[in-house]
Amino acid sequence: MELLSASSRRGRIAVAVGAALGVAATVGAAAILRATLSDAPTQAEAASPSAATPATTAAAVVAATGPAGPQPVACMAQLADAVAARPAETAALGRYWAIHSRWWGEDMAASGGSTVVTAATYESRLWRASDGSGRQDVIAIPGENSRPDSSSTYTAGGLAGVLAEPIETRPAVLAAQLQTHSPPQMGPQWVLRAIADVYHTHATAQPVRVALLRVLAMQTTGLQCEGGWKDRAGRQGIAVAVNSNSDSTRDRLIFDPVTGALLAAEEVTLINPPALRGPTPRTQSYWLLLQARHVNDLPAGSAGTGKSGER
């Protein structure tokens, strides 16, 4: 999900976002998701070089989760330790945090008293300054059911971030701030969605990435390590996932195993809500972070012009 739909994210069925699952349910859901979402990609995914092929197995999920049931998320703690042990990164300079991403998801239409969903996609270029000013270009994907080109410019405060900046790096304090943005009452997926939203707009220096991973590692509400998992750009990452309380959705985050940065965020429909038709399980939202860096100036041009210098 992009800023284009951020204001409606919590209210839309297609991108809306718990009791913990037992090991057997975890293995079953993971196996179904891999067979349906990875081995048999949608037509749009099959035509794209970003179709994913998870590298983990059901046995790996059991091994990571453990026979005693849900535990603190050990793989996230281990990744946090590894990132924290890396040499300190040089502070990046530049007024704007430039994010290049792609989104796959669902558009909805009413038909015969039911809501019919169709696959949709778009590419995004976002430039955001710390005062909340900037620009977002939405770029149509040729040959796919894509949202049209558009460009929006924002004055200070128009691109509000999830967190106050500089971002807190004490995990317990950071977790409390994230809960204000994404209340835990929504279910155990709250934390995955909150962290994904941070990456949609914020610069994430090394200490921030470590703190976000430690927030995940603190959770004891059924988050599960899924081991190695490739994103739709073919990059190998480490995945953590959780089902909603009703087992109707499953959320997944994929992290870079070296830098600890988020590579992708996925929301999967396991069971359709009332009045919604479509095969299940299916990906209802997939956000792929292709590049994030600091730049000094907004590029010339806008979506569809070919003049941005970033495309």
Short mmCIF file of C-alpha atoms in Angstrom, two decimals:
data_model
loop_
_atom_site.label_atom_id
_atom_site.label_comp_id
_atom_site.label_asym_id
_atom_site.label_seq_id
_atom_site.Cartn_x
_atom_site.Cartn_y
_atom_site.Cartn_z
CA MET A 1 0.00 0.00 0.00
CA GLU A 2 1.19 3.45 -0.94
CA LEU A 3 0.50 6.96 0.29
CA LEU A 4 -2.00 7.18 -2.54
CA SER A 5 -4.33 5.00 -0.50
CA ALA A 6 -2.97 5.59 3.00
CA SER A 7 -5.96 7.67 4.12
CA SER A 8 -8.35 4.85 3.23
CA ARG A 9 -6.14 1.89 4.21
CA ARG A 10 -7.91 1.04 7.46
CA GLY A 11 -11.38 1.52 6.00
CA ARG A 12 -11.14 -0.49 2.78
CA ILE A 13 -11.82 -4.21 2.69
CA ALA A 14 -9.20 -4.71 -0.02
CA VAL A 15 -6.40 -3.15 1.96
CA ALA A 16 -7.88 -3.20 5.47
CA VAL A 17 -6.09 -4.58 7.77
CA GLY A 18 -5.61 -12.53 17.97
CA ALA A 19 -5.34 -15.65 19.27
CA ALA A 20 -2.12 -17.39 18.23
CA LEU A 21 -2.29 -20.33 15.83
CA GLY A 22 -1.13 -23.80 16.81
CA VAL A 23 1.75 -25.38 14.96
CA ALA A 24 -0.46 -27.59 12.82
CA ALA A 25 -2.55 -24.65 11.63
CA THR A 26 0.60 -22.69 10.91
CA VAL A 27 2.05 -25.41 8.74
CA GLY A 28 -1.23 -25.88 6.89
CA ALA A 29 -1.68 -22.18 6.18
CA ALA A 30 1.93 -21.77 5.13
CA ALA A 31 1.75 -24.74 2.77
CA ILE A 32 -1.48 -23.50 1.17
CA LEU A 33 -0.11 -19.99 0.75
CA ARG A 34 3.07 -21.22 -0.89
CA ALA A 35 1.23 -23.52 -3.27
CA THR A 36 -1.35 -20.91 -4.25
CA LEU A 37 0.55 -17.65 -4.14
CA SER A 38 3.98 -18.75 -5.25
CA ASP A 39 3.74 -21.93 -7.31
CA ALA A 40 0.70 -20.62 -9.21
CA PRO A 41 1.19 -16.84 -9.56
CA THR A 42 -1.52 -14.64 -11.01
CA GLN A 43 -1.36 -13.73 -14.69
CA ALA A 44 -0.01 -10.30 -13.82
CA GLU A 45 2.68 -11.80 -11.60
CA ALA A 46 3.61 -14.44 -14.16
CA ALA A 47 4.21 -11.67 -16.69
CA SER A 48 6.35 -9.74 -14.24
CA PRO A 49 9.99 -10.43 -13.35
CA SER A 50 9.08 -9.86 -9.70
CA ALA A 51 7.09 -13.06 -9.15
CA ALA A 52 8.20 -14.55 -5.82
CA THR A 53 9.44 -18.04 -5.01
CA PRO A 54 9.62 -18.62 -1.22
CA ALA A 55 12.68 -20.57 -0.16
CA THR A 56 11.37 -21.96 3.11
CA THR A 57 9.42 -25.14 3.93
CA ALA A 58 6.70 -26.11 6.36
CA ALA A 59 9.30 -28.02 8.38
CA ALA A 60 11.34 -24.85 8.70
CA VAL A 61 8.31 -23.04 10.10
CA VAL A 62 7.85 -25.76 12.73
CA ALA A 63 11.53 -25.63 13.63
CA ALA A 64 11.47 -21.84 13.95
CA THR A 65 8.23 -21.77 15.93
CA GLY A 66 9.06 -24.66 18.23
CA PRO A 67 6.88 -27.42 19.67
CA ALA A 68 5.90 -25.31 22.67
CA GLY A 69 3.87 -22.93 20.47
CA PRO A 70 4.30 -19.20 19.92
CA GLN A 71 7.45 -17.73 21.46
CA PRO A 72 9.17 -14.34 21.24
CA VAL A 73 10.26 -13.95 17.63
CA ALA A 74 13.80 -15.31 17.81
CA CYS A 75 14.69 -14.76 14.14
CA MET A 76 13.97 -11.03 14.49
CA ALA A 77 16.11 -10.80 17.63
CA GLN A 78 18.95 -12.57 15.83
CA LEU A 79 18.64 -10.28 12.82
CA ALA A 80 18.58 -7.21 15.08
CA ASP A 81 21.78 -8.38 16.79
CA ALA A 82 23.47 -8.97 13.44
CA VAL A 83 22.51 -5.53 12.09
CA ALA A 84 23.57 -3.83 15.33
CA ALA A 85 26.97 -5.55 15.09
CA ARG A 86 27.64 -4.19 11.62
CA PRO A 87 30.00 -1.21 11.24
CA ALA A 88 28.19 2.05 11.86
CA GLU A 89 26.79 3.49 8.66
CA THR A 90 27.82 6.94 7.48
CA ALA A 91 25.05 9.44 8.10
CA ALA A 92 23.18 10.03 4.85
CA LEU A 93 22.66 13.58 3.64
CA GLY A 94 19.95 15.09 1.48
CA ARG A 95 16.72 16.95 2.17
CA TYR A 96 14.37 14.32 0.74
CA TRP A 97 13.91 10.65 1.51
CA ALA A 98 13.29 9.15 -1.94
CA ILE A 99 11.30 5.90 -2.04
CA HIS A 100 10.80 3.86 -5.20
CA SER A 101 8.20 1.14 -4.72
CA ARG A 102 5.57 -0.96 -6.45
CA TRP A 103 2.18 -2.06 -5.20
CA TRP A 104 -0.06 -4.95 -6.19
CA GLY A 105 -3.53 -5.22 -4.75
CA GLU A 106 -7.25 -5.19 -5.38
CA ASP A 107 -9.75 -2.75 -6.80
CA MET A 108 -13.39 -3.38 -5.93
CA ALA A 109 -16.71 -3.01 -7.74
CA ALA A 110 -20.29 -3.82 -6.70
CA SER A 111 -22.08 -6.47 -8.77
CA GLY A 112 -25.36 -8.21 -8.00
CA GLY A 113 -25.25 -7.40 -4.32
CA SER A 114 -21.67 -8.65 -3.95
CA THR A 115 -18.31 -6.95 -4.10
CA VAL A 116 -16.12 -8.21 -6.93
CA VAL A 117 -12.37 -7.75 -6.66
CA THR A 118 -9.92 -7.36 -9.54
CA ALA A 119 -6.14 -7.25 -9.46
CA ALA A 120 -4.49 -3.83 -9.77
CA THR A 121 -0.98 -2.42 -9.59
CA TYR A 122 1.09 0.74 -9.87
CA GLU A 123 4.62 2.03 -9.39
CA SER A 124 5.39 4.92 -7.05
CA ARG A 125 8.15 7.49 -6.68
CA LEU A 126 7.90 9.40 -3.41
CA TRP A 127 10.07 12.25 -2.15
CA ARG A 128 9.46 13.33 1.44
CA ALA A 129 11.24 15.96 3.54
CA SER A 130 11.33 15.85 7.32
CA ASP A 131 8.76 18.68 7.48
CA GLY A 132 6.26 16.52 5.61
CA SER A 133 6.55 18.29 2.27
CA GLY A 134 7.35 16.55 -0.99
CA ARG A 135 5.85 14.83 -3.98
CA GLN A 136 4.46 11.48 -5.06
CA ASP A 137 4.37 10.29 -8.66
CA VAL A 138 2.17 7.31 -9.46
CA ILE A 139 3.28 5.56 -12.65
CA ALA A 140 1.08 3.19 -14.63
CA ILE A 141 2.49 -0.28 -15.38
CA PRO A 142 2.17 -1.01 -19.13
CA GLY A 143 0.25 -4.14 -20.03
CA GLU A 144 -1.35 -4.55 -16.60
CA ASN A 145 -4.53 -3.40 -14.89
CA SER A 146 -2.75 -0.38 -13.49
CA ARG A 147 -3.88 2.79 -11.83
CA PRO A 148 -3.28 5.79 -14.13
CA ASP A 149 -0.35 8.22 -14.01
CA SER A 150 -0.73 11.01 -11.49
CA SER A 151 1.44 13.43 -9.57
CA SER A 152 0.74 15.15 -6.25
CA THR A 153 2.84 17.86 -4.59
CA TYR A 154 2.59 18.46 -0.85
CA THR A 155 3.41 21.46 1.32
CA ALA A 156 4.81 21.07 4.84
CA GLY A 157 2.73 18.60 6.83
CA GLY A 158 1.00 17.19 3.76
CA LEU A 159 3.00 13.96 3.92
CA ALA A 160 2.61 13.24 7.59
CA GLY A 161 4.76 10.39 8.84
CA VAL A 162 3.78 7.59 11.19
CA LEU A 163 6.25 8.70 13.88
CA ALA A 164 7.74 11.91 15.19
CA GLU A 165 11.28 12.49 13.94
CA PRO A 166 13.98 11.76 14.90
CA ILE A 167 12.54 8.28 15.38
CA GLU A 168 12.84 6.76 18.84
CA THR A 169 15.36 3.90 19.05
CA ARG A 170 14.44 2.49 22.48
CA PRO A 171 12.33 -0.54 21.52
CA ALA A 172 9.81 -0.31 24.37
CA VAL A 173 9.16 3.38 23.74
CA LEU A 174 9.03 2.85 20.00
CA ALA A 175 6.52 0.01 20.43
CA ALA A 176 4.24 2.29 22.45
CA GLN A 177 4.39 4.94 19.72
CA LEU A 178 3.58 2.37 17.04
CA GLN A 179 0.56 1.23 19.06
CA THR A 180 -0.83 4.75 18.85
CA HIS A 181 -0.70 4.51 15.05
CA SER A 182 -1.91 0.90 14.81
CA PRO A 183 -3.77 -0.24 17.96
CA PRO A 184 -3.12 -3.81 19.14
CA GLN A 185 -6.89 -4.28 19.45
CA MET A 186 -6.94 -4.90 15.70
CA GLY A 187 -5.17 -8.20 16.31
CA PRO A 188 -1.60 -9.53 16.31
CA GLN A 189 -1.03 -8.18 12.80
CA TRP A 190 -1.00 -4.63 14.19
CA VAL A 191 2.75 -4.57 14.63
CA LEU A 192 3.56 -5.81 11.12
CA ARG A 193 1.29 -3.21 9.56
CA ALA A 194 2.65 -0.42 11.74
CA ILE A 195 6.25 -1.23 10.81
CA ALA A 196 5.37 -1.46 7.13
CA ASP A 197 3.79 2.00 7.36
CA VAL A 198 7.00 3.40 8.87
CA TYR A 199 8.90 2.28 5.79
CA HIS A 200 6.32 3.91 3.49
CA THR A 201 7.44 7.40 4.51
CA HIS A 202 10.38 7.47 6.92
CA ALA A 203 14.12 7.32 6.52
CA THR A 204 15.35 4.29 8.46
CA ALA A 205 18.93 4.65 9.62
CA GLN A 206 20.72 1.65 11.07
CA PRO A 207 19.69 2.28 14.73
CA VAL A 208 16.05 2.70 13.66
CA ARG A 209 16.09 -0.57 11.73
CA VAL A 210 17.55 -2.35 14.74
CA ALA A 211 14.88 -0.88 17.03
CA LEU A 212 12.06 -1.91 14.67
CA LEU A 213 13.39 -5.46 14.55
CA ARG A 214 13.58 -5.55 18.35
CA VAL A 215 9.95 -4.42 18.55
CA LEU A 216 9.05 -7.46 16.46
CA ALA A 217 11.26 -9.68 18.61
CA MET A 218 9.35 -8.55 21.72
CA GLN A 219 6.01 -9.87 20.47
CA THR A 220 4.47 -12.98 22.04
CA THR A 221 1.13 -12.98 20.22
CA GLY A 222 1.85 -15.67 17.65
CA LEU A 223 4.24 -14.09 15.15
CA GLN A 224 6.08 -16.85 13.32
CA CYS A 225 9.47 -16.98 11.67
CA GLU A 226 9.17 -18.35 8.14
CA GLY A 227 12.87 -18.53 7.35
CA GLY A 228 14.24 -17.64 3.92
CA TRP A 229 11.71 -16.04 1.60
CA LYS A 230 12.16 -14.31 -1.75
CA ASP A 231 10.33 -11.10 -2.56
CA ARG A 232 8.78 -10.30 -5.92
CA ALA A 233 12.02 -8.71 -7.09
CA GLY A 234 13.79 -12.03 -6.52
CA ARG A 235 15.72 -10.81 -3.47
CA GLN A 236 16.33 -13.31 -0.69
CA GLY A 237 15.04 -12.16 2.68
CA ILE A 238 13.90 -13.34 6.11
CA ALA A 239 10.15 -13.47 6.66
CA VAL A 240 7.97 -13.12 9.73
CA ALA A 241 4.20 -13.58 9.55
CA VAL A 242 1.03 -13.84 11.62
CA ASN A 243 -2.65 -14.66 11.12
CA SER A 244 -5.44 -12.42 12.34
CA ASN A 245 -7.51 -13.50 15.34
CA SER A 246 -10.20 -14.87 13.04
CA ASP A 247 -7.67 -16.57 10.73
CA SER A 248 -9.22 -14.57 7.87
CA THR A 249 -6.00 -12.78 6.89
CA ARG A 250 -2.25 -13.41 7.10
CA ASP A 251 0.34 -10.63 7.14
CA ARG A 252 4.00 -11.07 6.21
CA LEU A 253 7.08 -8.84 6.30
CA ILE A 254 10.29 -9.74 4.43
CA PHE A 255 13.56 -8.19 5.64
CA ASP A 256 16.98 -7.87 4.07
CA PRO A 257 19.21 -10.40 5.93
CA VAL A 258 22.20 -8.03 5.88
CA THR A 259 20.86 -4.50 6.46
CA GLY A 260 17.65 -5.42 8.28
CA ALA A 261 15.66 -3.12 6.01
CA LEU A 262 12.15 -4.03 4.92
CA LEU A 263 11.98 -5.47 1.42
CA ALA A 264 8.26 -6.21 1.13
CA ALA A 265 4.99 -6.28 3.04
CA GLU A 266 2.16 -8.64 2.12
CA GLU A 267 -1.44 -9.01 3.28
CA VAL A 268 -3.21 -12.23 2.30
CA THR A 269 -6.93 -13.00 2.37
CA LEU A 270 -7.50 -16.52 3.76
CA ILE A 271 -11.29 -16.29 4.14
CA ASN A 272 -13.53 -13.83 2.29
CA PRO A 273 -15.62 -11.50 4.45
CA PRO A 274 -19.37 -11.30 3.77
CA ALA A 275 -20.37 -9.93 0.33
CA LEU A 276 -16.87 -10.36 -1.08
CA ARG A 277 -16.17 -12.88 -3.82
CA GLY A 278 -12.85 -14.20 -5.08
CA PRO A 279 -10.54 -17.21 -4.76
CA THR A 280 -8.78 -17.77 -1.47
CA PRO A 281 -6.13 -17.60 -0.31
CA ARG A 282 -4.98 -14.62 -2.38
CA THR A 283 -2.75 -11.58 -1.95
CA GLN A 284 -4.89 -8.53 -1.27
CA SER A 285 -1.96 -6.13 -0.91
CA TYR A 286 1.75 -6.46 -1.69
CA TRP A 287 4.11 -3.51 -1.27
CA LEU A 288 7.62 -3.92 -2.68
CA LEU A 289 10.31 -1.43 -1.64
CA LEU A 290 12.73 -1.25 -4.56
CA GLN A 291 15.00 1.61 -3.46
CA ALA A 292 15.21 4.17 -0.66
CA ARG A 293 17.86 6.89 -0.39
CA HIS A 294 18.45 10.54 0.41
CA VAL A 295 18.46 13.17 -2.37
CA ASN A 296 18.93 16.92 -2.22
CA ASP A 297 16.23 18.10 -4.61
CA LEU A 298 12.94 17.10 -6.16
CA PRO A 299 13.48 15.91 -9.73
CA ALA A 300 11.97 17.84 -12.63
CA GLY A 301 8.85 16.53 -14.30
CA SER A 302 6.17 14.27 -12.91
CA ALA A 303 4.51 10.92 -13.48
CA GLY A 304 4.15 9.96 -17.11
CA THR A 305 6.46 12.71 -18.40
CA GLY A 306 9.67 10.68 -18.45
CA LYS A 307 11.49 13.77 -17.14
CA SER A 308 11.99 12.89 -13.52
CA GLY A 309 15.56 11.72 -13.94
CA GLU A 310 14.78 8.90 -11.47
CA ARG A 311 12.80 6.53 -13.67
#
